[in-house]
């Protein structure tokens, strides 16, 4: 089982607040950090890319700002994060510099992993950083992330990042060593689950109780993360961050729970298109185009009957047949305005109408997920 870590090309590691910040004092766990930095350097030296998603900004900042114990108001948490993020980034930068590694700070919001254009920017920045040999350290951009548009927990942020950069392994380091059939703190009959091949309703039911006081992610958010990561084609493991050092311990077969990748990367990308993106428009196609789509072909402008909504090139749109039934979702190659102008038009005439040579397809088949009937 440990082979899933050693054979991965790109490993995303999420470090929870409870691992990085001492619960009693609110201080950074420096010893842990330097042991983990050595662990990361070892994995990098083997040729694997590593991306870190680190919590701890709020936990560090609340101490500096002397905010009271207990739950913070959203704006207090955001203020604490703004203060703590500086210390957090610096700690990572220093710890990894000791091994000759350069750290890049990347702050993301939920929208950055959803909206196609921002998604593409974040994805290419991260890929470029990896190609240059840097170690991206990601956190949520807490300052701008209000209640409705925030992840609120870095488990799901890490899972989205995993899908975004097509990483094949996600490690969630927390204060629990994996998934149990019930909360082991309250139920002595709780069974440890070492491997989850598919996230069944039974697995969801096990995720009932939260495990930590400091971070915001309980087991339920970890299962949500597992669903995102495994559907994106990555294996995910939940392990105890207190293992010294954690990646080496996981490789050595330490107690942990593995969730197995559910898809190939190509299938995963289609699921991402159909599931994670908010459609910003809809197009209606004729019967000929609907038949072509069902055979796995691309959607050409000639088959488009009407276009609704406001969207840009690269956005996700819903594709409906003439009866109004949703047949697919896909990333459209034209803005709403241009799509309207070339609806019903043969691909050869696009350039004459738009004044530029766009794509032959309105939605390429690689960018389209069919609705299964
Ligand atoms: N972004 C938060 C922080 O850095 C952590 C969110 C979480 O607990 O997962 O403090």
Coordinates of C-alpha atoms and ligand atoms in Angstrom, one line a residue:
X1 CA 0.0 0.0 0.0
X2 CA 2.9 2.3 0.8
X3 CA 3.8 2.1 -2.9
X4 CA 1.1 4.6 -3.8
X5 CA 3.2 7.3 -2.2
X6 CA 6.5 6.3 -3.7
X7 CA 5.1 5.7 -7.2
X8 CA 3.2 9.1 -7.4
X9 CA 4.5 11.7 -9.8
X10 CA 3.0 14.6 -7.9
X11 CA 2.1 14.6 -4.2
X12 CA -0.1 17.2 -2.5
X13 CA 0.3 17.2 1.3
X14 CA -2.2 19.0 3.5
X15 CA -1.0 20.0 6.9
X16 CA -3.7 20.7 9.5
X17 CA -3.4 23.5 12.1
X18 CA -3.3 20.9 14.9
X19 CA -0.2 19.4 13.4
X20 CA 1.7 22.6 12.8
X21 CA 0.6 24.7 15.8
X22 CA 1.0 23.6 19.4
X23 CA -2.5 23.3 20.9
X24 CA -1.4 24.4 24.4
X25 CA 0.7 27.5 23.5
X26 CA -0.5 28.5 20.1
X27 CA 3.1 28.5 19.0
X28 CA 4.5 27.0 15.8
X29 CA 5.7 23.4 16.2
X30 CA 9.3 24.1 14.9
X31 CA 10.7 20.7 15.6
X32 CA 8.0 19.0 13.7
X33 CA 8.4 21.5 10.9
X34 CA 12.1 20.9 10.5
X35 CA 11.6 17.1 10.5
X36 CA 8.9 17.4 7.9
X37 CA 11.0 19.7 5.7
X38 CA 13.7 17.0 5.6
X39 CA 10.9 14.5 4.7
X40 CA 9.8 16.7 1.8
X41 CA 13.4 17.2 0.6
X42 CA 13.9 13.4 0.6
X43 CA 10.8 12.9 -1.6
X44 CA 11.8 15.8 -3.9
X45 CA 15.3 14.4 -4.3
X46 CA 13.7 11.2 -5.6
X47 CA 12.2 13.2 -8.4
X48 CA 8.6 13.6 -7.2
X49 CA 6.9 17.0 -7.2
X50 CA 5.5 18.2 -3.9
X51 CA 2.8 20.8 -3.2
X52 CA 1.9 21.7 0.3
X53 CA -1.5 23.0 1.5
X54 CA -0.8 24.5 4.9
X55 CA -3.3 25.6 7.5
X56 CA -2.3 27.4 10.6
X57 CA -2.6 31.1 9.6
X58 CA -5.6 31.7 11.9
X59 CA -4.2 29.6 14.7
X60 CA -0.9 31.6 14.6
X61 CA -2.5 35.0 14.1
X62 CA -5.0 34.7 16.9
X63 CA -2.2 34.2 19.3
X64 CA -0.3 37.3 18.0
X65 CA -3.5 39.4 18.2
X66 CA -4.4 38.0 21.6
X67 CA -7.9 37.0 20.4
X68 CA -9.9 35.1 22.9
X69 CA -10.2 31.3 23.0
X70 CA -13.2 29.8 21.3
X71 CA -14.9 30.4 18.0
X72 CA -13.9 33.6 16.2
X73 CA -16.3 35.8 14.2
X74 CA -15.6 35.5 10.4
X75 CA -14.0 38.9 10.3
X76 CA -11.8 38.1 13.3
X77 CA -10.7 34.8 11.7
X78 CA -9.9 36.7 8.5
X79 CA -7.9 39.3 10.4
X80 CA -6.1 36.6 12.3
X81 CA -5.3 34.8 9.0
X82 CA -3.9 38.1 7.6
X83 CA -1.4 38.3 10.5
X84 CA -0.7 34.6 10.8
X85 CA -0.1 34.0 7.1
X86 CA 3.1 36.0 7.2
X87 CA 4.5 33.9 10.0
X88 CA 3.3 30.8 8.3
X89 CA 4.9 31.5 4.9
X90 CA 8.1 32.5 6.6
X91 CA 8.3 29.4 8.6
X92 CA 7.8 27.2 5.5
X93 CA 10.3 29.2 3.6
X94 CA 13.0 28.9 6.3
X95 CA 12.4 25.3 7.0
X96 CA 12.6 24.3 3.3
X97 CA 15.5 26.7 2.6
X98 CA 17.6 24.6 5.0
X99 CA 17.3 21.9 2.3
X100 CA 18.0 24.2 -0.6
X101 CA 14.3 24.3 -1.6
X102 CA 12.5 27.5 -2.7
X103 CA 9.0 28.1 -1.4
X104 CA 6.2 29.9 -3.3
X105 CA 3.2 31.2 -1.5
X106 CA -0.1 30.7 -3.3
X107 CA -3.4 31.9 -1.8
X108 CA -6.6 30.6 -3.4
X109 CA -10.3 30.8 -3.0
X110 CA -13.0 28.4 -3.9
X111 CA -13.8 30.5 -7.0
X112 CA -10.2 30.1 -8.2
X113 CA -10.7 26.4 -8.5
X114 CA -14.1 26.8 -10.2
X115 CA -14.1 29.6 -12.7
X116 CA -12.4 28.3 -15.8
X117 CA -10.2 31.3 -16.5
X118 CA -9.0 31.7 -13.0
X119 CA -8.6 28.0 -12.7
X120 CA -6.4 28.0 -15.8
X121 CA -4.2 30.7 -14.4
X122 CA -3.8 29.0 -11.0
X123 CA -3.1 25.7 -12.7
X124 CA -0.4 27.1 -15.0
X125 CA 1.2 29.1 -12.2
X126 CA 1.4 26.0 -10.1
X127 CA 2.7 23.8 -12.9
X128 CA 5.3 26.4 -13.8
X129 CA 6.5 26.6 -10.1
X130 CA 6.8 22.8 -10.1
X131 CA 8.7 22.9 -13.4
X132 CA 11.1 25.4 -11.9
X133 CA 11.7 23.2 -8.9
X134 CA 9.8 25.3 -6.3
X135 CA 7.6 24.0 -3.5
X136 CA 4.2 25.8 -3.6
X137 CA 2.7 26.4 -0.2
X138 CA -1.0 27.0 -0.6
X139 CA -3.6 28.3 1.8
X140 CA -7.0 29.8 1.4
X141 CA -7.1 33.5 0.7
X142 CA -9.0 34.1 3.9
X143 CA -9.2 37.9 3.6
X144 CA -11.5 37.9 0.6
X145 CA -13.2 34.6 1.2
X146 CA -16.6 35.4 2.8
X147 CA -18.9 32.8 4.1
X148 CA -20.6 31.9 0.8
X149 CA -17.4 31.8 -1.3
X150 CA -15.0 30.2 1.0
X151 CA -13.9 26.6 1.4
X152 CA -13.5 27.1 5.2
X153 CA -11.4 24.0 5.4
X154 CA -8.2 23.1 3.7
X155 CA -9.1 19.5 3.2
X156 CA -11.3 20.3 0.3
X157 CA -9.0 23.1 -1.0
X158 CA -6.2 20.5 -1.1
X159 CA -8.5 18.0 -3.0
X160 CA -9.4 20.7 -5.5
X161 CA -5.8 21.6 -6.0
X162 CA -5.0 17.9 -6.5
X163 CA -7.5 17.7 -9.4
X164 CA -6.4 21.1 -10.8
X165 CA -2.8 20.0 -11.3
X166 CA -3.6 16.4 -12.0
X167 CA -1.6 15.2 -8.9
X168 CA -1.9 11.5 -8.4
X169 CA -1.6 11.4 -4.6
X170 CA -3.1 13.5 -1.8
X171 CA -1.9 13.1 1.8
X172 CA -4.0 14.7 4.6
X173 CA -2.0 15.1 7.7
X174 CA -4.2 15.6 10.7
X175 CA -4.5 14.7 14.4
X176 CA -6.3 11.4 13.5
X177 CA -4.7 8.4 12.1
X178 CA -7.4 7.5 9.6
X179 CA -11.1 6.5 9.3
X180 CA -12.9 4.5 12.0
X181 CA -16.3 2.9 11.8
X182 CA -17.3 5.2 14.8
X183 CA -15.6 7.8 16.8
X184 CA -12.8 5.9 18.7
X185 CA -12.7 8.5 21.4
X186 CA -16.3 7.7 22.5
X187 CA -16.9 4.2 21.1
X188 CA -14.4 1.4 22.1
X189 CA -15.9 -0.9 19.5
X190 CA -14.8 1.5 16.7
X191 CA -13.1 -0.5 13.9
X192 CA -10.2 1.0 11.9
X193 CA -10.7 1.1 8.1
X194 CA -7.3 0.8 6.3
X195 CA -8.6 1.0 2.8
X196 CA -11.6 2.5 1.1
X197 CA -12.1 1.3 -2.5
X198 CA -15.3 3.3 -3.1
X199 CA -17.0 6.0 -1.0
X200 CA -20.3 4.3 -0.2
X201 CA -23.2 5.7 1.9
X202 CA -21.8 3.5 4.7
X203 CA -18.5 5.4 4.6
X204 CA -20.3 8.7 4.6
X205 CA -22.1 7.6 7.7
X206 CA -18.8 6.8 9.5
X207 CA -17.7 10.3 9.1
X208 CA -20.1 11.7 11.6
X209 CA -17.9 13.1 14.4
X210 CA -15.3 15.9 14.1
X211 CA -11.9 15.1 15.4
X212 CA -10.1 18.3 16.1
X213 CA -10.4 21.5 18.1
X214 CA -8.2 23.8 16.1
X215 CA -8.7 23.2 12.3
X216 CA -12.1 23.4 10.8
X217 CA -12.0 20.0 9.0
X218 CA -13.6 17.1 10.7
X219 CA -13.9 13.6 9.2
X220 CA -16.9 14.7 7.1
X221 CA -14.8 17.2 5.2
X222 CA -12.0 14.6 4.8
X223 CA -14.5 12.3 3.1
X224 CA -15.7 15.1 0.9
X225 CA -12.0 15.7 0.0
X226 CA -11.6 12.0 -0.7
X227 CA -14.5 12.1 -3.0
X228 CA -13.1 15.0 -5.0
X229 CA -9.5 13.6 -5.0
X230 CA -10.4 10.0 -6.0
X231 CA -12.8 11.2 -8.7
X232 CA -9.9 13.3 -10.0
X233 CA -7.8 10.2 -10.4
X234 CA -5.7 10.5 -7.2
X235 CA -5.2 8.1 -4.3
X236 CA -5.7 9.9 -1.0
X237 CA -4.4 9.0 2.4
X238 CA -5.4 10.2 5.9
X239 CA -2.6 9.9 8.3
X240 CA -1.5 11.3 11.6
X241 CA 0.8 14.3 11.2
X242 CA 2.4 13.4 14.5
X243 CA 4.2 10.5 12.8
X244 CA 7.9 11.4 12.6
X245 CA 8.5 12.1 9.8
X246 CA 5.0 11.5 8.3
X247 CA 5.7 10.7 4.6
X248 CA 8.5 8.2 5.5
X249 CA 6.2 6.6 8.1
X250 CA 3.4 6.2 5.5
X251 CA 5.9 4.7 3.1
X252 CA 6.9 2.3 5.9
X253 CA 3.4 1.1 6.3
X254 CA 2.3 3.2 9.4
X255 CA -1.4 3.0 10.3
X256 CA -3.4 5.2 7.9
X257 CA -6.5 5.0 5.6
X258 CA -6.1 4.9 1.9
X259 CA -8.9 6.0 -0.5
X260 CA -8.3 4.5 -3.9
X261 CA -8.5 6.6 -7.1
X262 CA -11.8 6.0 -8.8
X263 CA -11.0 7.1 -12.4
X264 CA -8.5 7.6 -15.1
X265 CA -7.3 11.2 -15.4
X266 CA -9.3 11.6 -18.7
X267 CA -12.6 10.3 -17.1
X268 CA -11.8 12.4 -14.1
X269 CA -11.6 15.6 -16.2
X270 CA -15.0 14.9 -17.6
X271 CA -16.4 14.4 -14.2
X272 CA -14.9 17.7 -13.2
X273 CA -16.6 19.4 -16.1
X274 CA -20.0 17.8 -15.3
X275 CA -19.7 18.2 -11.5
X276 CA -17.5 20.9 -10.2
X277 CA -18.2 23.8 -12.5
X278 CA -21.1 26.2 -12.3
X279 CA -22.6 26.5 -15.9
X280 CA -22.9 30.1 -17.0
X281 CA -25.1 29.6 -20.0
X282 CA -26.9 27.1 -22.1
X283 CA -27.1 26.2 -25.8
X284 CA -29.7 24.2 -27.6
X285 CA -28.7 21.9 -30.4
X286 CA -30.6 20.2 -33.3
X287 CA -31.3 16.5 -33.6
X288 CA -28.4 15.8 -35.9
X289 CA -25.9 17.4 -33.4
X290 CA -27.5 15.4 -30.6
X291 CA -27.0 12.2 -32.5
X292 CA -23.3 13.2 -33.2
X293 CA -22.7 13.9 -29.5
X294 CA -24.2 10.6 -28.5
X295 CA -21.6 8.9 -30.8
X296 CA -18.8 10.8 -28.9
X297 CA -18.3 13.5 -31.5
X298 CA -17.6 17.2 -30.9
X299 CA -20.3 19.9 -31.2
X300 CA -20.0 22.0 -34.3
X301 CA -21.5 25.5 -34.7
X302 CA -23.7 24.2 -37.5
X303 CA -25.7 22.1 -35.0
X304 CA -26.3 24.9 -32.5
X305 CA -29.9 26.4 -32.7
X306 CA -29.8 28.9 -29.9
X307 CA -27.5 30.4 -27.2
X308 CA -28.6 31.7 -23.8
X309 CA -26.7 33.4 -21.0
X310 CA -23.5 35.5 -20.6
X311 CA -20.3 33.5 -20.8
X312 CA -16.8 33.8 -22.0
X313 CA -14.6 31.4 -24.0
X314 CA -13.7 28.5 -21.7
X315 CA -16.7 28.7 -19.5
X316 CA -18.9 25.7 -18.7
X317 CA -22.3 25.6 -20.5
X318 CA -25.2 23.2 -20.4
X319 CA -26.1 21.6 -23.8
X320 CA -29.8 20.8 -24.3
X321 CA -31.6 19.0 -27.2
X322 CA -34.6 20.5 -28.9
X323 CA -37.0 19.0 -26.3
X324 CA -35.1 20.8 -23.5
X325 CA -33.4 17.8 -22.1
X326 CA -29.8 18.3 -20.9
X327 CA -27.6 16.1 -23.0
X328 CA -24.1 17.4 -22.0
X329 CA -22.0 20.0 -20.3
X330 CA -18.8 21.3 -21.7
X331 CA -16.2 24.1 -21.9
X332 CA -17.3 26.3 -24.8
X333 CA -14.7 27.6 -27.3
X334 CA -16.5 30.9 -27.9
X335 CA -18.0 33.7 -25.9
X336 CA -21.8 34.0 -25.8
X337 CA -21.7 36.9 -28.2
X338 CA -19.6 35.0 -30.8
X339 CA -21.4 31.8 -30.2
X340 CA -24.7 33.5 -31.1
X341 CA -23.2 34.9 -34.3
X342 CA -22.0 31.5 -35.6
X343 CA -24.9 29.4 -34.5
X344 CA -26.1 27.3 -37.5
X345 CA -23.0 28.3 -39.4
X346 CA -20.7 25.8 -41.2
X347 CA -17.2 25.7 -39.6
X348 CA -15.6 26.9 -42.8
X349 CA -17.5 30.2 -42.6
X350 CA -16.6 31.1 -39.0
X351 CA -13.6 33.2 -39.9
X352 CA -15.5 35.3 -42.4
X353 CA -18.2 36.1 -39.8
X354 CA -16.1 36.7 -36.7
X355 CA -13.0 38.1 -38.4
X356 CA -10.7 35.6 -36.7
X357 CA -10.0 32.0 -37.0
X358 CA -11.6 30.3 -34.0
X359 CA -11.9 26.7 -33.2
X360 CA -13.7 24.4 -35.6
X361 CA -15.7 22.9 -32.7
X362 CA -18.1 24.9 -30.5
X363 CA -17.3 22.4 -27.8
X364 CA -14.5 19.9 -28.4
X365 CA -15.3 16.3 -27.3
X366 CA -12.4 16.3 -24.8
X367 CA -14.0 19.3 -23.1
X368 CA -17.5 17.7 -23.0
X369 CA -19.1 15.4 -20.5
X370 CA -22.3 13.6 -21.8
X371 CA -25.2 13.2 -19.5
X372 CA -25.7 9.4 -19.1
X373 CA -29.3 8.3 -19.7
Ligands
LIG1 N1 -7.1 28.7 6.2 C1 -7.1 28.4 7.5 C2 -5.8 28.8 8.2 O1 -4.8 28.8 7.6 C3 -7.3 26.9 7.8 C4 -8.5 26.2 7.4 C5 -8.6 24.8 8.0 O2 -8.6 24.7 9.2 O3 -8.6 23.8 7.2 O4 -5.8 29.0 9.4

